[in-house]
XYZ file of C-alpha atoms in Angstrom:
376
model
C 42.440 -25.943 21.939
C 42.028 -23.096 19.654
C 40.270 -19.922 20.450
C 36.504 -19.199 18.843
C 36.571 -17.263 16.051
C 34.992 -13.611 17.232
C 31.656 -13.536 15.512
C 32.144 -10.255 13.772
C 34.835 -11.336 11.213
C 34.531 -9.308 8.323
C 35.500 -9.612 5.001
C 35.509 -6.275 3.383
C 34.510 -5.604 0.119
C 35.446 -1.774 -0.573
C 35.513 -2.215 -4.418
C 32.094 -3.387 -4.592
C 30.714 -0.768 -2.357
C 32.642 1.889 -4.709
C 31.225 0.678 -7.367
C 27.470 1.066 -6.164
C 28.201 4.590 -4.978
C 29.908 5.428 -8.161
C 26.821 4.536 -9.896
C 24.640 6.374 -7.731
C 27.175 9.718 -7.811
C 26.968 9.776 -11.983
C 23.378 10.789 -11.455
C 22.120 8.091 -14.194
C 20.203 6.226 -11.764
C 18.749 7.213 -7.978
C 18.457 3.569 -6.548
C 19.430 0.074 -6.948
C 18.020 -3.021 -5.822
C 20.348 -6.053 -4.704
C 19.223 -9.570 -3.869
C 20.712 -12.506 -2.026
C 19.503 -15.311 -0.202
C 19.454 -15.015 3.727
C 22.929 -15.381 5.316
C 24.507 -14.528 2.116
C 25.919 -11.370 3.689
C 23.510 -8.377 2.687
C 23.317 -6.755 5.678
C 26.879 -7.079 6.685
C 27.889 -5.530 3.038
C 25.335 -2.372 3.775
C 26.469 -1.895 7.266
C 30.266 -2.346 7.364
C 31.197 -1.644 3.436
C 28.692 0.641 2.131
C 28.069 2.693 4.837
C 31.277 3.963 5.745
C 32.352 4.525 2.032
C 29.037 6.563 1.902
C 30.254 8.688 4.983
C 33.420 9.268 3.421
C 31.751 10.680 0.354
C 29.502 13.100 2.399
C 26.374 11.023 2.686
C 24.136 10.987 5.652
C 23.249 7.239 5.849
C 19.722 5.869 7.165
C 19.260 2.141 7.508
C 16.179 0.093 8.129
C 15.577 -3.796 8.044
C 11.974 -4.520 7.241
C 11.938 -8.015 7.998
C 12.263 -7.046 11.699
C 9.114 -4.646 11.226
C 7.036 -6.677 8.626
C 3.927 -5.776 10.673
C 4.657 -2.095 10.857
C 7.383 -0.964 8.196
C 6.507 2.678 8.410
C 8.269 2.926 12.035
C 11.388 1.621 10.816
C 11.534 3.613 7.620
C 10.471 6.709 9.325
C 13.539 6.080 12.076
C 15.759 5.769 9.098
C 14.818 8.913 7.558
C 15.011 10.883 10.644
C 18.615 9.784 10.935
C 19.195 11.088 7.831
C 17.705 14.550 8.785
C 19.914 15.233 11.825
C 23.451 16.658 12.204
C 25.827 13.932 11.973
C 27.247 14.591 15.417
C 23.780 14.586 17.329
C 23.645 12.238 20.397
C 22.169 8.710 20.320
C 19.607 9.783 22.938
C 18.474 12.830 20.967
C 18.300 10.796 17.866
C 15.984 8.212 19.426
C 13.557 10.842 20.698
C 13.315 12.213 16.963
C 12.057 8.904 15.893
C 9.074 8.810 18.442
C 5.692 10.157 17.405
C 6.367 13.355 19.548
C 4.192 16.373 18.520
C 6.953 18.726 17.537
C 10.427 19.318 18.153
C 13.223 21.604 16.366
C 16.876 20.896 16.074
C 19.660 23.270 14.677
C 23.032 22.398 14.569
C 26.118 21.986 12.142
C 26.811 18.881 10.066
C 30.461 18.177 9.060
C 31.220 19.334 5.388
C 27.736 20.292 5.015
C 27.225 23.525 7.137
C 24.441 24.738 8.954
C 21.236 22.997 8.930
C 17.817 22.526 11.028
C 15.057 20.489 10.899
C 11.664 20.251 12.303
C 9.684 17.185 12.947
C 6.096 16.943 13.982
C 4.943 13.499 14.454
C 1.571 12.591 16.250
C 0.522 9.235 17.484
C -2.564 9.379 15.488
C -1.393 10.337 12.164
C -2.227 8.554 9.459
C 0.702 6.552 7.651
C 1.325 8.945 4.642
C 1.161 11.874 6.850
C 3.940 10.602 9.392
C 6.096 9.673 6.273
C 5.640 13.165 4.818
C 7.053 14.871 7.976
C 9.830 12.561 8.244
C 10.794 13.626 4.532
C 10.053 17.139 5.374
C 12.789 17.136 8.332
C 14.924 15.594 5.827
C 14.397 18.394 3.395
C 15.167 21.141 6.154
C 18.674 19.526 6.921
C 20.099 20.097 3.685
C 21.779 16.688 3.886
C 22.498 14.418 1.115
C 21.036 11.111 2.012
C 21.615 7.350 1.071
C 18.903 5.469 2.167
C 19.089 1.821 2.866
C 15.959 -0.370 3.163
C 17.100 -3.864 4.069
C 14.449 -6.777 2.869
C 12.559 -4.268 0.995
C 10.205 -7.001 -0.478
C 8.176 -6.729 2.628
C 6.802 -3.508 0.946
C 5.410 -5.901 -1.890
C 2.956 -7.275 0.507
C -0.603 -6.171 -0.410
C -1.536 -4.866 2.952
C 1.486 -2.185 2.432
C 0.211 -0.981 -0.756
C -0.534 2.475 0.959
C 2.789 2.914 2.466
C 4.510 1.641 -0.831
C 2.767 4.188 -3.065
C 3.205 7.083 -0.511
C 7.162 5.998 -0.409
C 7.543 5.813 -3.900
C 5.726 9.526 -4.406
C 8.223 10.818 -1.615
C 11.160 9.528 -3.103
C 10.382 10.674 -6.664
C 10.743 14.200 -5.990
C 14.223 13.957 -4.049
C 16.346 11.928 -6.412
C 18.918 14.399 -6.522
C 19.630 14.506 -2.925
C 18.223 10.919 -1.357
C 19.721 7.857 -3.245
C 18.170 4.698 -2.230
C 19.664 0.727 -2.450
C 17.108 -1.791 -1.511
C 17.960 -5.306 -0.907
C 15.844 -8.227 -0.560
C 16.199 -11.914 0.189
C 13.464 -13.057 -1.902
C 14.408 -12.601 -5.814
C 11.025 -13.707 -6.663
C 9.160 -10.767 -5.003
C 11.945 -8.058 -5.166
C 11.693 -8.599 -9.036
C 7.759 -8.553 -8.577
C 8.109 -4.898 -6.735
C 10.007 -3.456 -9.451
C 8.807 -5.446 -12.664
C 5.378 -5.404 -12.247
C 3.120 -2.916 -13.736
C 0.735 -3.208 -10.974
C 3.276 -2.276 -8.396
C 4.101 1.327 -7.159
C 7.873 1.155 -7.624
C 7.592 -0.645 -11.265
C 10.813 0.352 -13.075
C 12.052 2.353 -10.224
C 15.178 0.603 -9.699
C 17.398 -1.777 -11.441
C 17.533 -5.293 -9.950
C 20.714 -7.236 -9.584
C 22.299 -10.021 -7.455
C 24.847 -9.127 -4.639
C 28.072 -10.750 -5.954
C 28.545 -13.992 -3.613
C 31.800 -14.326 -1.565
C 33.878 -16.504 -3.188
C 37.454 -18.438 -2.419
C 38.956 -15.279 -1.781
C 36.522 -15.168 1.183
C 37.485 -18.575 2.148
C 41.092 -18.174 1.803
C 41.291 -15.049 3.976
C 39.429 -16.466 7.041
C 41.440 -19.808 6.628
C 44.346 -17.745 7.075
C 42.967 -15.685 10.000
C 41.798 -18.771 11.762
C 45.069 -20.301 11.314
C 46.803 -17.674 13.349
C 44.676 -18.748 16.417
C 45.406 -22.686 16.438
C 48.223 -25.202 16.167
C 46.027 -27.296 14.264
C 46.355 -25.720 11.020
C 43.214 -25.905 8.512
C 44.186 -26.870 4.993
C 42.866 -24.618 2.319
C 41.480 -27.674 0.484
C 39.503 -28.599 3.771
C 37.993 -25.110 4.300
C 37.024 -24.652 0.554
C 35.236 -28.454 0.830
C 33.664 -27.307 3.798
C 32.366 -23.866 2.018
C 31.198 -26.031 -0.514
C 29.267 -28.593 1.762
C 27.738 -25.679 3.813
C 26.044 -24.453 0.208
C 28.798 -21.496 0.048
C 26.800 -19.629 2.801
C 29.157 -17.124 4.646
C 27.472 -17.421 7.766
C 27.573 -20.859 7.897
C 31.297 -21.164 7.393
C 32.077 -18.741 10.165
C 30.068 -20.940 12.219
C 32.300 -24.263 10.946
C 35.487 -21.962 11.656
C 34.240 -21.512 15.111
C 33.232 -24.781 15.892
C 36.454 -26.015 14.289
C 38.888 -23.773 16.485
C 36.900 -24.622 19.728
C 36.997 -28.478 19.015
C 40.000 -29.271 16.779
C 40.249 -32.761 17.599
C 36.926 -33.486 16.253
C 37.878 -32.619 12.870
C 36.605 -30.748 9.749
C 33.693 -33.319 9.228
C 32.107 -32.917 12.720
C 32.457 -29.185 12.447
C 30.656 -29.180 9.208
C 27.877 -31.376 10.492
C 27.544 -29.390 13.565
C 27.172 -26.128 11.756
C 24.560 -27.383 9.762
C 22.398 -28.620 12.737
C 23.079 -25.292 14.337
C 20.572 -23.591 11.620
C 18.314 -26.308 11.181
C 17.674 -25.830 15.119
C 18.137 -21.892 15.090
C 15.482 -21.684 11.954
C 12.851 -24.361 13.342
C 12.577 -26.336 10.383
C 11.061 -29.061 12.124
C 8.326 -27.185 13.971
C 7.889 -25.074 10.363
C 7.482 -28.565 8.786
C 4.654 -30.030 11.209
C 2.755 -26.662 10.785
C 2.477 -27.155 7.040
C -0.343 -28.594 5.160
C 0.123 -31.962 3.670
C -0.053 -31.058 0.160
C 2.718 -28.211 0.622
C 5.090 -30.744 2.310
C 4.377 -32.656 -0.783
C 5.138 -30.243 -3.141
C 8.338 -29.031 -1.185
C 9.703 -32.540 -1.384
C 8.901 -32.740 -5.176
C 10.787 -29.308 -5.435
C 13.723 -30.567 -3.435
C 14.247 -33.786 -5.462
C 14.093 -31.642 -8.352
C 10.970 -32.817 -10.058
C 9.915 -30.313 -12.861
C 6.749 -31.667 -13.613
C 4.169 -30.453 -10.984
C 1.161 -30.321 -13.029
C 1.499 -33.522 -15.079
C -0.591 -36.268 -15.160
C 1.514 -38.927 -13.402
C 2.339 -36.081 -10.282
C -1.000 -35.510 -10.049
C -1.978 -39.177 -9.722
C 1.045 -39.686 -7.261
C 0.001 -36.588 -5.165
C -3.814 -38.037 -5.178
C -2.492 -41.246 -3.746
C -0.088 -39.777 -1.080
C -3.144 -37.516 0.127
C -5.402 -40.450 0.364
C -7.753 -38.812 -2.316
C -8.647 -42.057 -4.092
C -8.316 -40.330 -7.459
C -5.778 -37.794 -9.314
C -5.527 -34.560 -7.477
C -6.910 -31.790 -9.214
C -4.348 -29.211 -10.806
C -5.572 -26.768 -8.228
C -3.808 -28.884 -5.386
C -0.244 -28.197 -6.657
C -1.278 -24.528 -8.131
C -2.595 -23.503 -4.613
C 0.673 -24.981 -2.717
C 2.815 -23.169 -4.995
C 1.404 -19.901 -4.218
C 1.016 -20.229 -0.835
C 4.835 -21.263 -0.714
C 6.012 -18.451 -2.609
C 3.655 -15.929 -0.680
C 5.545 -17.274 2.387
C 9.035 -16.997 0.542
C 9.784 -20.653 0.745
C 9.772 -21.471 -2.922
C 11.012 -19.007 -5.971
C 9.671 -19.248 -9.505
C 12.565 -19.132 -11.722
C 10.786 -19.350 -14.983
C 7.135 -20.909 -15.889
C 7.199 -24.075 -14.282
C 10.101 -24.334 -12.452
C 10.782 -23.564 -8.761
C 13.561 -23.691 -6.466
C 13.945 -23.067 -2.662
C 14.629 -19.733 -1.595
C 16.747 -21.195 1.364
C 19.172 -23.919 0.030
C 19.556 -24.949 3.748
C 15.970 -25.715 4.054
C 15.940 -27.880 0.775
C 18.755 -29.502 2.405
C 17.084 -30.172 5.449
C 13.903 -31.454 3.699
C 16.271 -33.928 1.849
C 18.222 -35.271 4.972
C 15.832 -34.881 7.674
C 12.686 -35.830 6.497
C 10.973 -39.027 5.242
C 10.772 -38.685 1.800
C 7.348 -39.835 0.566
C 7.237 -42.412 -2.096
C 4.824 -40.354 -4.379
């Protein structure tokens, strides 16, 4: 029996990290927004490729994931900016104190390659959102550091409830473009493009938006080679490429496939693929999410999953009305409202007028294979 693949098997992309840092170093841009769907390696790229490369160039890096703090994203942002405001050799214990809303704390130290510097942080538990953020940026100014702020799942800021924070962050970043560079990432291409492409949004035209290049057969080849060093039941590259494609070319799922195969090689490749899929279905709670949805939303998702491109046509409205038991064709507002809800919840993305796709291809697959498709 083979050994289990370590969970942190990383496929390094130093050229991609260097590409983005070089663009920032040239000074023509101060920010980039990268999008890729969930489980496609955005966070891994930021933490394991971009961060060490930036550190080597003299940047002090601050990272935050707003997905984990979608109700109070300011906490994550303040902590990331404080991390960029302190000497590189500062202890983790002191860094955690700086991120807390204390009254006042002074620090002095020498950051490697940056000379001596100091910072004074003043946070109060009752401070308003913009004030707490301003204090964090003042600490960064006092440090003298050159920073790279990594904002993962940045589309959270596009929520209307975070409008004040979004405006304050934009204003504070505007005046620091020479010393603080920013890379945003998002799992929702739709919302990320809205955040930077809508004239109504604070970050309109503030960063260029582009896709994060996806991992390809080179990734499969490398990890297949590593896996084969751990087992006598060697994997054929043709089998692992087939598995990668069957798993929608999702890197995280491919690693799960390798783990499953190496732990249970006698079950074969097909079984490892199926177990990997099912593990995500259960982990993401697709069945529970499905049950909680409105009937109209489920119907729209089924139609989109089946590549139906006429969601507002007369025939489709008749079918929806029949499926919902209305006794007549559904009003156009039914699919319109469903599509709005599903986009707000980051389940669907509008690719062009009247055309939609799933944000998470794995969920689409589950809708097609694990639910009873309505005859509508």
